[in-house]
C-alpha cells in the first residue's frame, strides 16, 4: 500500500489539512503502511477523540493496549471457530488466527512457534539465517556439557579463538575460554532447532520450507535468498504482536536467546569470526531488548567481540557492582561477573588486574562448586592464559595440566572440551620451544577432531594451522606449507575466499614463504590478504593490523627499511587507539620500527623507541618474557654500534640474569 492509500485508510473519516496530513504520513510510516493496523489506529483515534499529533506518543506508551482493543464501529469480523459465532477481530487476533494455521504435529508447531518468536527479537529487517545457524552449531558443540552441568552454574563457553602474537612476525592461535555464551545459553530451549537439522547438521532447505509457510500465512513480509544464506523480514507490528503474546518473563528469555544467537555469530563459535557491521549488530541487540533490559554482561560481550574493550569494561564493572551489591561477593552471579571483567582486562593487557580478578573467581568457584567442577576448570584455564601471556609458561603449564586432568576425568579423553585443553597445552609447549611435545599433542587433537567433527570443520582447520606453525618454527617449511595450503583450500570452499579465517591463513602462509626467502610470493599473499581484510573486517581490525605488521617484517628482512618503517608507523598509530599503547602487539611493532630506524643508522630515534618498547614490555610482560629479552638484545646492539660498550654490557648482564 502506498502513502496516499495509507492516508485514505487512516484519515477516512477525519478532516484533512496540511498538519493532519503530515502527522498522518508519520503514523503510516510507523505502522509500515499495514492496512489493518492503519484502520484500527484511525478507529482508536476517533474513539478517543485524539489529535493526530497526540497519537504516536500515546501509541508508544500503550502499544499493546491499542493493538488489542476493539474500537466502536469496528468493521472486521470473522468466526474464530466453526462452532463459534462471528466476533470482532483486532490486529492481534487476526494474526492469532494465522498463527493457529501453522501445520504439523503439536510438537512441530511448538518448535516453529519458538523460531518465529525468537526471530521477532531481532531487528525486523533482513534477519539472517546465519544467526540461527550459529546458535545451532554452538548448541551441538556444547549440548553434552550443558546437560551435565546445569544444576548449579552456567555451562562454559566454547570460547573465542584469538591470535596470540609470539615472536616477531609469527602468530600462534591461542584463545580464552569464556562464560558469556554459557551465561546466555543457561536456560535456552534448543530442541526447536531439530526441525532445521538433518543428521545433526543445519539444513537451509528445511528453514526455507518453514519460512515459505510463514510467508503464505502473512507472518513474514519479505523472504530472500542471497548467495550464502536466507534472509527475511517481519512487519514491525507483527513483531510487536509476537512479543506481546508472551509474558514479560518469557520475553526476557527470548531476548537473552536472541543475544546468544548474535553472540555466537559474532564470536565465530563455528569459525565465523566476521567483520559484521557494527550498526547492524547493535540494531539487532537493541531490537532484542525491547521488552526488558538484558544482562549488562551481554552488551559487554558484544563490545568485547568488536575489540571495544573500554566500553566492555565499563558495562562489565556495572554488572559486577550490581551483582555484588544484590547477591554478595561469593554468589555465583558475582563470580561470573568477576571472571568476565578479568577476561576483558586480559584483552586490554592489564594482566595484573586480570590476574587478581581471575584468582578471586577461581577461589570462589572452588569454594562454591568444588575444585573439579567444570566451571571452576574454565576459570582456571582463563587464569592460566594470563600467566602464559605474561611469559610465566611454567605456571601456565601446571594450570593447563590441571584443567586437562579434570576434564579427562569429568568428560572423557575424547570430549571436545578436553581436546581444547590439549590444544592449549600444546601452544604453551610451542612458547617454551618444546616442539616435539607440542607436535604430539596437536597430532592427537587433529586426529580426534577429524574423527568427531570432520576434516573440514573450522576447529579442525584451526588445529591444522597450529600444527603448521610448529613445523614452521622448526624450519620444516615444506611440511608447514602443505598444511597451510590445505587449511586455505578447505576454508575457501567452506567459508569463502574472503572470509577472515581464510585471509588469516593466507597471512600465515605468507610468513612461511617469507621465512624461505620467497619474498615475492609472500608479498603477493600479504597484499591479497590485506585487501580482503580491509574490505571485510576493516583497516583497523586487529587481524588487519597484525598482517600489516607481518608484511613490514617481510619488507624489513629484504632491507626495504623505509617501506617497512611507513607500515610500522601506520600500525602503531592505530594500535595505540585500540588495543592501546601498552598492549604487547603495539610494543612488538614499536620494536620493529626501532629496528628499521636502527638499520638506517638513525640511532637516537631507534634508541628512544627501543627504550619505550622495553619499558612497556617489562611492565606488561615481565623481564623474563622472550619479547622483552629480544628488545634488550636489539637495544644492546644499538648501543654497541654507538661505542657505548658499558651500557651495552650492562644490558647483556641483565639479559643473562633473566634468561
XYZ file of C-alpha atoms in Angstrom:
659
model
C 0.000 0.000 0.000
C 1.457 3.417 -0.987
C 1.442 6.585 1.136
C -1.707 8.113 -0.336
C -3.685 4.889 0.049
C -2.415 4.603 3.627
C -3.688 8.119 4.376
C -7.078 7.245 2.901
C -7.346 4.277 5.277
C -6.128 6.225 8.304
C -7.981 9.509 7.710
C -11.136 8.230 6.050
C -13.495 9.957 8.490
C -11.195 12.749 9.665
C -10.983 16.298 8.291
C -7.793 16.789 6.301
C -5.487 19.749 6.476
C -1.749 20.154 5.961
C -0.855 19.466 9.588
C -3.110 16.410 9.863
C -1.760 15.074 6.582
C 1.832 15.487 7.784
C 1.132 13.656 11.058
C -0.794 11.037 9.119
C 2.249 10.287 6.966
C 4.356 9.789 10.116
C 1.772 7.416 11.641
C 1.519 5.448 8.393
C 5.291 5.077 8.234
C 5.437 3.956 11.868
C 2.845 1.248 11.171
C 4.712 0.371 7.967
C 1.602 1.006 5.841
C -0.222 -2.079 7.147
C -3.915 -1.583 6.190
C -5.497 -3.349 9.176
C -3.210 -1.563 11.650
C -3.896 1.806 9.996
C -7.644 1.232 10.047
C -7.518 0.230 13.699
C -5.341 3.243 14.530
C -7.867 5.557 12.853
C -10.747 3.951 14.721
C -8.838 4.237 18.001
C -8.080 7.924 17.363
C -11.735 8.636 16.652
C -12.945 6.692 19.681
C -10.555 8.605 21.956
C -11.065 11.925 20.117
C -7.281 12.297 19.857
C -5.439 14.818 17.733
C -3.211 13.070 15.209
C -0.150 14.720 16.730
C -1.093 13.068 20.049
C -1.328 9.553 18.664
C 2.326 8.474 18.353
C 3.366 9.348 21.939
C 0.150 7.636 23.033
C 0.935 4.638 20.810
C 4.481 4.232 22.128
C 3.237 4.214 25.718
C 0.233 1.939 25.170
C 1.111 -0.036 22.035
C -0.132 -3.388 23.288
C -3.424 -1.966 24.576
C -4.107 -0.095 21.334
C -3.476 -3.048 19.056
C -5.582 -5.400 21.172
C -8.561 -3.101 21.677
C -11.736 -3.409 19.579
C -12.952 0.179 18.980
C -16.593 1.054 18.490
C -17.996 0.600 14.955
C -15.171 -1.809 14.142
C -15.615 -3.404 10.705
C -13.504 -6.574 10.866
C -15.431 -9.675 11.900
C -14.837 -13.355 11.487
C -15.735 -16.647 13.120
C -12.729 -17.888 15.053
C -14.105 -21.412 15.129
C -16.822 -23.078 13.050
C -18.837 -23.685 16.225
C -18.488 -20.108 17.492
C -20.474 -17.026 16.448
C -18.827 -14.269 14.439
C -16.615 -11.995 16.535
C -14.766 -8.720 16.002
C -11.093 -9.056 15.156
C -8.308 -6.728 16.257
C -4.927 -6.608 14.546
C -3.617 -9.091 17.090
C -6.478 -11.563 16.889
C -6.191 -11.570 13.086
C -2.606 -12.758 13.287
C -3.510 -15.155 16.055
C -5.802 -16.890 13.554
C -2.943 -17.087 11.045
C -0.688 -18.410 13.763
C -3.131 -21.200 14.519
C -2.919 -22.364 10.890
C 0.743 -23.372 11.197
C 0.945 -27.011 10.109
C 2.490 -30.100 11.664
C 2.186 -32.116 14.833
C 1.772 -30.272 18.122
C 5.495 -30.669 18.762
C 6.382 -29.336 15.306
C 4.030 -26.399 15.766
C 5.665 -25.596 19.097
C 9.120 -25.608 17.519
C 8.023 -23.447 14.592
C 6.367 -21.026 17.005
C 9.567 -20.835 19.055
C 11.574 -19.975 15.963
C 9.130 -17.266 14.858
C 9.072 -15.758 18.342
C 12.858 -15.718 18.521
C 13.043 -14.031 15.096
C 10.816 -11.212 16.392
C 13.516 -10.210 18.877
C 15.964 -9.221 16.140
C 15.783 -6.080 14.059
C 12.821 -6.818 11.808
C 14.635 -6.030 8.556
C 16.952 -8.548 6.872
C 17.008 -11.197 9.614
C 19.824 -13.545 8.632
C 19.749 -17.322 8.639
C 23.303 -17.166 9.960
C 22.182 -16.035 13.430
C 20.202 -19.239 13.925
C 22.813 -21.381 12.206
C 25.465 -20.052 14.589
C 23.284 -20.865 17.591
C 22.668 -24.347 16.189
C 26.389 -25.001 15.731
C 27.096 -23.759 19.232
C 24.341 -25.867 20.770
C 25.533 -29.067 19.118
C 29.050 -28.389 20.420
C 28.010 -27.631 23.997
C 24.957 -29.868 24.374
C 26.501 -32.658 26.411
C 28.220 -30.252 28.780
C 25.077 -28.179 29.271
C 23.195 -31.315 30.263
C 25.935 -32.435 32.656
C 26.466 -29.069 34.248
C 23.161 -27.261 34.542
C 22.224 -27.717 38.167
C 24.421 -25.033 39.777
C 26.023 -22.784 37.191
C 26.207 -21.989 33.505
C 27.905 -24.308 31.073
C 31.208 -22.923 29.896
C 31.562 -21.206 26.587
C 33.278 -22.708 23.604
C 35.408 -19.584 23.671
C 36.663 -17.266 21.003
C 39.953 -18.114 19.357
C 42.139 -15.034 19.250
C 45.514 -14.676 17.566
C 48.132 -14.552 20.290
C 51.254 -12.957 18.898
C 54.511 -14.663 19.582
C 57.942 -13.801 18.236
C 58.284 -11.153 15.590
C 56.127 -11.810 12.587
C 54.847 -15.173 13.790
C 51.451 -15.998 15.224
C 50.012 -18.866 17.172
C 46.322 -19.441 17.725
C 45.548 -19.034 21.382
C 42.179 -18.412 22.913
C 40.330 -17.508 26.064
C 37.645 -19.760 27.324
C 34.748 -17.596 28.374
C 31.470 -17.953 30.123
C 29.377 -15.415 28.276
C 27.777 -17.711 25.738
C 27.266 -20.231 28.524
C 25.660 -17.458 30.548
C 23.318 -16.558 27.717
C 22.527 -20.181 26.924
C 21.818 -21.130 30.524
C 18.080 -21.672 30.063
C 17.776 -21.957 26.281
C 15.379 -24.397 24.696
C 17.479 -25.907 21.910
C 15.050 -28.627 20.866
C 13.248 -26.302 18.427
C 16.330 -26.354 16.172
C 15.740 -30.031 15.400
C 13.214 -29.084 12.710
C 16.030 -27.330 10.811
C 18.549 -30.146 11.190
C 19.440 -33.197 9.113
C 21.727 -35.708 10.845
C 22.824 -33.015 13.269
C 23.717 -30.536 10.506
C 21.917 -27.282 9.779
C 19.606 -27.694 6.760
C 18.878 -24.488 4.844
C 16.215 -26.220 2.760
C 14.176 -27.064 5.863
C 14.414 -23.467 7.023
C 13.253 -22.352 3.579
C 10.190 -24.606 3.835
C 9.173 -23.112 7.180
C 9.784 -19.543 6.017
C 7.696 -20.171 2.890
C 4.843 -21.407 5.087
C 5.072 -18.326 7.294
C 5.079 -16.140 4.180
C 1.817 -17.715 2.951
C 0.245 -17.014 6.345
C 1.339 -13.345 6.124
C 3.562 -13.777 9.169
C 6.616 -12.752 7.145
C 6.971 -9.668 4.994
C 9.908 -10.490 2.694
C 11.792 -13.723 2.025
C 15.038 -13.522 0.073
C 17.804 -15.934 -0.840
C 21.256 -14.408 -1.130
C 24.411 -16.180 -2.257
C 25.164 -17.983 1.015
C 22.077 -17.525 3.169
C 18.357 -16.934 3.522
C 17.191 -13.596 4.852
C 13.705 -12.480 5.780
C 11.874 -9.587 7.350
C 8.854 -9.357 9.635
C 6.426 -6.469 9.670
C 7.185 -4.324 12.752
C 3.600 -4.566 14.004
C 3.762 -8.353 13.610
C 6.932 -8.273 15.721
C 5.045 -6.336 18.386
C 2.212 -8.870 18.327
C 4.616 -11.832 18.579
C 6.313 -10.306 21.593
C 3.183 -9.112 23.359
C 1.564 -12.534 23.207
C 4.240 -13.690 25.676
C 4.591 -12.800 29.347
C 7.363 -10.448 30.445
C 9.339 -13.348 31.894
C 9.127 -15.297 28.651
C 10.000 -12.188 26.637
C 13.142 -11.833 28.708
C 14.163 -15.408 27.936
C 13.711 -14.839 24.222
C 15.683 -11.593 24.417
C 18.532 -13.486 26.041
C 18.290 -16.241 23.417
C 18.480 -13.696 20.592
C 21.575 -12.215 22.229
C 23.071 -15.696 22.475
C 22.457 -16.260 18.755
C 24.017 -12.951 17.795
C 26.908 -13.533 20.191
C 27.605 -16.913 18.594
C 27.542 -15.258 15.194
C 29.962 -12.536 16.295
C 32.217 -14.856 18.259
C 32.732 -17.290 15.468
C 31.847 -20.349 17.560
C 31.709 -22.129 14.233
C 34.602 -20.230 12.672
C 32.540 -17.211 11.657
C 34.794 -14.545 13.150
C 33.333 -11.949 10.874
C 33.602 -8.221 10.482
C 29.853 -7.863 10.972
C 28.671 -4.327 10.523
C 28.676 -2.654 13.929
C 25.467 -0.709 13.318
C 23.641 -3.862 12.230
C 24.754 -5.816 15.285
C 23.842 -3.028 17.683
C 20.474 -2.539 15.990
C 19.755 -6.239 16.374
C 20.737 -6.077 20.042
C 18.558 -3.038 20.637
C 15.613 -4.761 18.987
C 16.093 -7.860 21.106
C 15.996 -5.745 24.238
C 12.700 -4.049 23.526
C 10.908 -5.928 26.298
C 13.238 -5.594 29.309
C 16.923 -4.822 29.864
C 19.136 -7.855 29.240
C 22.195 -8.630 31.342
C 24.813 -5.916 31.102
C 27.407 -8.605 30.552
C 25.716 -9.490 27.264
C 26.382 -5.986 25.938
C 29.879 -6.116 27.395
C 30.470 -9.297 25.437
C 29.240 -7.656 22.238
C 31.668 -4.767 22.681
C 34.456 -7.170 23.543
C 33.861 -9.111 20.334
C 34.302 -5.813 18.451
C 37.529 -5.027 20.362
C 35.780 -2.111 22.066
C 37.388 -3.046 25.347
C 36.927 0.224 27.244
C 33.178 0.166 26.653
C 33.055 -3.528 27.510
C 34.924 -2.933 30.765
C 32.553 -0.140 31.824
C 29.500 -2.333 31.336
C 31.082 -5.337 32.992
C 32.026 -3.207 36.000
C 28.397 -2.130 36.307
C 27.298 -5.751 36.093
C 29.782 -6.704 38.810
C 28.736 -3.819 41.078
C 25.081 -4.752 40.690
C 25.503 -8.459 41.390
C 27.892 -7.852 44.280
C 25.502 -5.383 45.899
C 22.432 -7.553 45.350
C 23.783 -11.043 45.990
C 27.087 -10.633 47.809
C 30.722 -11.290 46.850
C 30.517 -15.104 46.795
C 27.326 -15.532 44.797
C 27.785 -17.398 41.526
C 26.417 -14.463 39.509
C 29.017 -12.214 41.141
C 31.819 -14.670 40.428
C 30.655 -14.888 36.832
C 30.849 -11.085 36.541
C 34.300 -11.115 38.186
C 35.547 -13.613 35.645
C 34.026 -11.651 32.751
C 35.823 -8.482 33.821
C 39.064 -10.408 34.236
C 38.809 -11.637 30.672
C 38.275 -8.092 29.366
C 41.320 -6.926 31.322
C 43.275 -9.739 29.698
C 42.249 -8.385 26.291
C 43.473 -4.956 27.399
C 46.799 -6.437 28.544
C 46.020 -5.355 32.104
C 47.467 -8.623 33.268
C 47.989 -7.745 36.930
C 44.354 -6.625 37.260
C 43.163 -9.646 35.291
C 45.204 -11.990 37.460
C 43.675 -10.642 40.679
C 40.133 -10.962 39.369
C 40.597 -14.422 37.910
C 42.305 -15.678 41.063
C 39.316 -14.381 43.024
C 36.952 -16.158 40.616
C 38.886 -19.412 40.887
C 38.966 -19.269 44.687
C 35.258 -18.503 44.879
C 34.263 -21.218 42.429
C 36.447 -23.767 44.207
C 34.643 -22.956 47.440
C 31.141 -22.828 45.968
C 31.297 -25.586 43.348
C 34.430 -27.569 44.138
C 37.882 -27.764 42.513
C 36.819 -30.277 39.855
C 33.633 -28.565 38.717
C 33.702 -27.774 35.009
C 33.132 -24.066 35.541
C 35.953 -23.936 38.077
C 38.195 -25.556 35.490
C 37.128 -22.992 32.904
C 38.109 -20.151 35.255
C 41.457 -21.836 35.900
C 42.000 -22.026 32.163
C 41.479 -18.268 31.822
C 43.920 -17.607 34.666
C 46.497 -19.864 33.054
C 46.249 -17.863 29.848
C 47.120 -14.701 31.766
C 50.216 -16.460 33.078
C 51.142 -17.510 29.565
C 50.720 -14.001 28.169
C 53.000 -12.774 30.930
C 55.606 -15.286 29.828
C 55.076 -17.361 33.004
C 54.976 -20.548 30.993
C 55.852 -22.963 33.807
C 52.947 -21.721 35.936
C 50.637 -21.720 32.915
C 51.660 -25.287 32.103
C 50.778 -26.513 35.609
C 47.331 -24.975 35.459
C 46.618 -26.177 31.926
C 47.570 -29.708 33.016
C 45.221 -29.430 35.980
C 42.375 -28.359 33.685
C 43.180 -31.159 31.268
C 43.227 -33.801 34.017
C 39.917 -32.552 35.395
C 38.230 -32.611 32.029
C 39.551 -36.032 31.165
C 38.055 -37.323 34.407
C 34.736 -35.485 34.125
C 34.157 -35.570 30.372
C 36.451 -38.237 28.975
C 39.581 -38.021 26.816
C 37.714 -37.539 23.532
C 35.344 -34.793 24.643
C 35.695 -31.617 22.584
C 36.491 -29.523 25.661
C 39.181 -31.994 26.678
C 40.656 -31.709 23.210
C 40.705 -27.929 23.557
C 42.717 -28.252 26.754
C 45.227 -30.491 24.975
C 45.432 -27.924 22.183
C 46.075 -25.042 24.583
C 48.757 -27.021 26.405
C 50.395 -27.549 23.028
C 50.502 -23.795 22.486
C 52.386 -23.371 25.785
C 54.856 -26.036 24.721
C 55.448 -24.104 21.490
C 56.163 -20.962 23.512
C 58.643 -22.973 25.600
C 60.319 -24.306 22.464
C 59.195 -27.877 23.257
C 58.201 -28.553 19.678
C 58.294 -32.352 19.779
C 55.892 -32.484 22.722
C 53.641 -29.849 21.168
C 53.573 -31.717 17.873
C 52.431 -34.912 19.597
C 49.596 -33.081 21.339
C 48.495 -31.324 18.165
C 48.532 -34.640 16.312
C 46.272 -36.210 18.951
C 43.824 -33.305 18.767
C 43.860 -33.220 14.978
C 43.104 -36.938 14.662
C 40.253 -36.722 17.182
C 38.744 -33.597 15.667
C 38.888 -35.080 12.188
C 37.005 -38.114 13.501
C 34.446 -36.228 15.637
C 33.976 -33.032 13.648
C 35.219 -33.920 10.202
C 38.311 -32.795 8.276
C 36.743 -29.512 7.159
C 35.333 -28.298 10.477
C 36.702 -24.855 11.490
C 38.148 -26.248 14.757
C 39.904 -28.992 12.791
C 41.318 -26.464 10.346
C 42.483 -24.282 13.231
C 44.405 -27.273 14.545
C 45.878 -27.829 11.083
C 47.171 -24.244 11.187
C 48.608 -24.760 14.674
C 50.469 -27.843 13.526
C 51.772 -25.908 10.532
C 53.109 -23.241 12.899
C 55.141 -25.881 14.751
C 56.702 -27.122 11.530
C 57.432 -23.553 10.516
C 59.110 -22.732 13.845
C 61.281 -25.827 13.439
C 62.312 -24.807 9.943
C 60.233 -27.572 8.310
C 58.824 -25.126 5.801
C 57.709 -27.639 3.180
C 55.541 -29.538 5.702
C 54.191 -26.270 7.101
C 53.372 -25.005 3.636
C 51.370 -28.125 2.773
C 49.251 -27.785 5.924
C 48.651 -24.078 5.394
C 47.618 -24.759 1.797
C 45.218 -27.473 2.985
C 43.646 -25.117 5.512
C 43.321 -22.372 2.896
C 41.749 -24.684 0.302
C 39.204 -26.037 2.776
C 38.387 -22.638 4.236
C 37.924 -21.173 0.769
C 35.468 -23.953 -0.016
C 33.587 -23.872 3.283
C 33.800 -20.220 4.278
C 34.777 -18.435 1.071
C 37.949 -16.819 -0.252
C 37.270 -13.519 1.535
C 36.326 -14.962 4.896
C 38.505 -13.532 7.718
C 39.754 -17.010 8.729
C 40.783 -17.768 5.154
C 42.586 -14.450 4.922
C 44.400 -15.020 8.222
C 45.683 -18.376 6.982
C 46.878 -16.667 3.795
C 48.920 -14.379 6.027
C 50.362 -17.393 7.875
C 51.365 -18.993 4.583
C 52.988 -15.711 3.594
C 55.101 -15.827 6.773
C 56.139 -19.366 5.856
C 57.164 -18.337 2.329
C 58.991 -15.259 3.604
C 60.955 -17.456 6.020
C 62.146 -19.434 2.990
C 63.334 -16.275 1.254
C 60.434 -16.441 -1.229
C 59.680 -12.786 -0.679
C 57.878 -12.082 -3.929
C 55.322 -14.845 -3.363
C 54.974 -13.858 0.280
C 54.405 -10.208 -0.557
C 51.735 -11.166 -3.094
C 49.869 -13.184 -0.446
C 50.191 -10.404 2.131
C 48.757 -7.922 -0.361
C 45.852 -10.244 -1.178
C 45.141 -10.922 2.499
C 45.285 -7.237 3.402
C 42.945 -6.216 0.595
C 40.380 -8.768 1.738
C 40.712 -7.861 5.410
C 40.302 -4.151 4.779
C 37.134 -4.908 2.855
C 35.644 -7.483 5.222
C 36.729 -6.518 8.731
C 38.101 -3.010 8.264
C 41.541 -1.388 8.081
C 41.874 -1.042 11.868
C 40.813 -4.536 12.893
C 43.480 -6.320 14.998
C 43.877 -9.081 12.376
C 44.388 -6.485 9.640
C 46.990 -4.681 11.709
C 48.779 -7.948 12.531
C 49.012 -8.781 8.829
C 50.363 -5.298 8.106
C 52.944 -5.864 10.822
C 53.949 -9.197 9.284
C 54.288 -7.566 5.861
C 56.561 -4.935 7.406
C 58.765 -7.756 8.746
C 58.957 -9.212 5.235
C 59.988 -5.828 3.812
C 62.497 -5.237 6.613
C 64.109 -8.622 6.004
C 64.662 -7.611 2.379
C 66.383 -4.418 3.504
C 63.438 -2.259 2.414
C 63.605 -0.297 5.634
C 61.814 2.866 4.543
C 58.760 0.931 3.282
C 58.732 -1.178 6.420
C 59.048 1.950 8.552
C 55.968 3.544 6.979
C 53.890 0.413 7.534
C 55.005 0.156 11.148
C 54.129 3.794 11.797
C 50.599 3.213 10.448
C 50.148 0.100 12.571
C 51.387 1.823 15.724
C 49.084 4.812 15.206
C 46.053 2.516 15.003
C 47.136 0.141 17.753
C 47.715 2.987 20.174
C 43.997 3.703 19.850
C 42.868 0.043 20.047
C 44.039 -2.028 21.910
C 46.281 0.662 23.459
C 49.826 1.980 23.651
C 50.976 -0.637 26.175
C 49.455 -3.688 24.537
C 52.125 -6.301 23.684
C 51.194 -6.175 19.992
C 51.727 -2.402 19.949
C 55.055 -2.776 21.747
C 56.132 -5.514 19.331
C 55.525 -3.225 16.345
C 57.272 -0.400 18.180
C 60.334 -2.638 18.481
C 60.100 -3.487 14.798
C 60.008 0.206 13.892
C 63.070 0.744 16.081
C 64.917 -1.929 14.074
C 64.029 -0.161 10.807
C 65.432 3.140 12.118
C 68.425 1.333 13.595
C 69.252 -0.195 10.200
C 69.136 3.285 8.672
C 71.707 4.409 11.279
C 69.145 6.695 12.898
C 70.460 5.667 16.288
C 68.937 8.335 18.527
C 65.422 7.723 17.209
C 65.881 3.963 17.349
C 67.214 4.080 20.913
C 64.203 6.070 22.134
C 61.805 3.546 20.596
C 63.746 0.556 21.927
C 63.648 2.030 25.433
C 59.954 2.853 25.154
C 59.141 -0.672 23.971
C 61.373 -2.208 26.661
C 59.757 -0.208 29.478
C 56.299 -1.282 28.322
C 57.289 -4.921 27.946
C 58.848 -5.033 31.402
C 55.662 -3.563 32.855
C 53.222 -5.711 30.889
C 55.117 -8.926 30.210
C 57.893 -9.002 32.772
C 61.682 -9.054 32.412
C 61.853 -12.755 31.578
C 59.439 -12.710 28.653
C 61.034 -13.593 25.275
C 59.776 -10.355 23.682
C 61.357 -8.325 26.485
C 64.678 -10.165 26.155
C 64.647 -9.687 22.388
C 64.203 -5.923 22.761
C 67.047 -5.852 25.326
C 69.286 -7.606 22.832
C 68.428 -5.217 19.986
C 68.981 -2.188 22.222
C 72.339 -3.552 23.360
C 73.424 -3.899 19.711
C 72.290 -0.329 19.019
C 74.333 0.939 21.969
C 77.359 -1.121 20.958
C 77.306 0.336 17.449
C 77.486 3.774 19.065
C 80.547 2.615 21.064
C 78.599 2.781 24.322
C 80.011 -0.525 25.484
C 79.414 -0.171 29.210
C 75.686 0.380 28.698
C 75.530 -2.475 26.188
C 77.325 -4.854 28.557
C 75.058 -3.845 31.428
C 72.012 -4.746 29.336
C 73.544 -8.093 28.370
C 74.209 -8.885 32.014
C 70.559 -8.144 32.774
C 69.576 -10.433 29.905
C 71.747 -13.253 31.269
C 70.202 -12.830 34.695
C 66.655 -13.104 33.302
C 67.265 -15.784 30.689
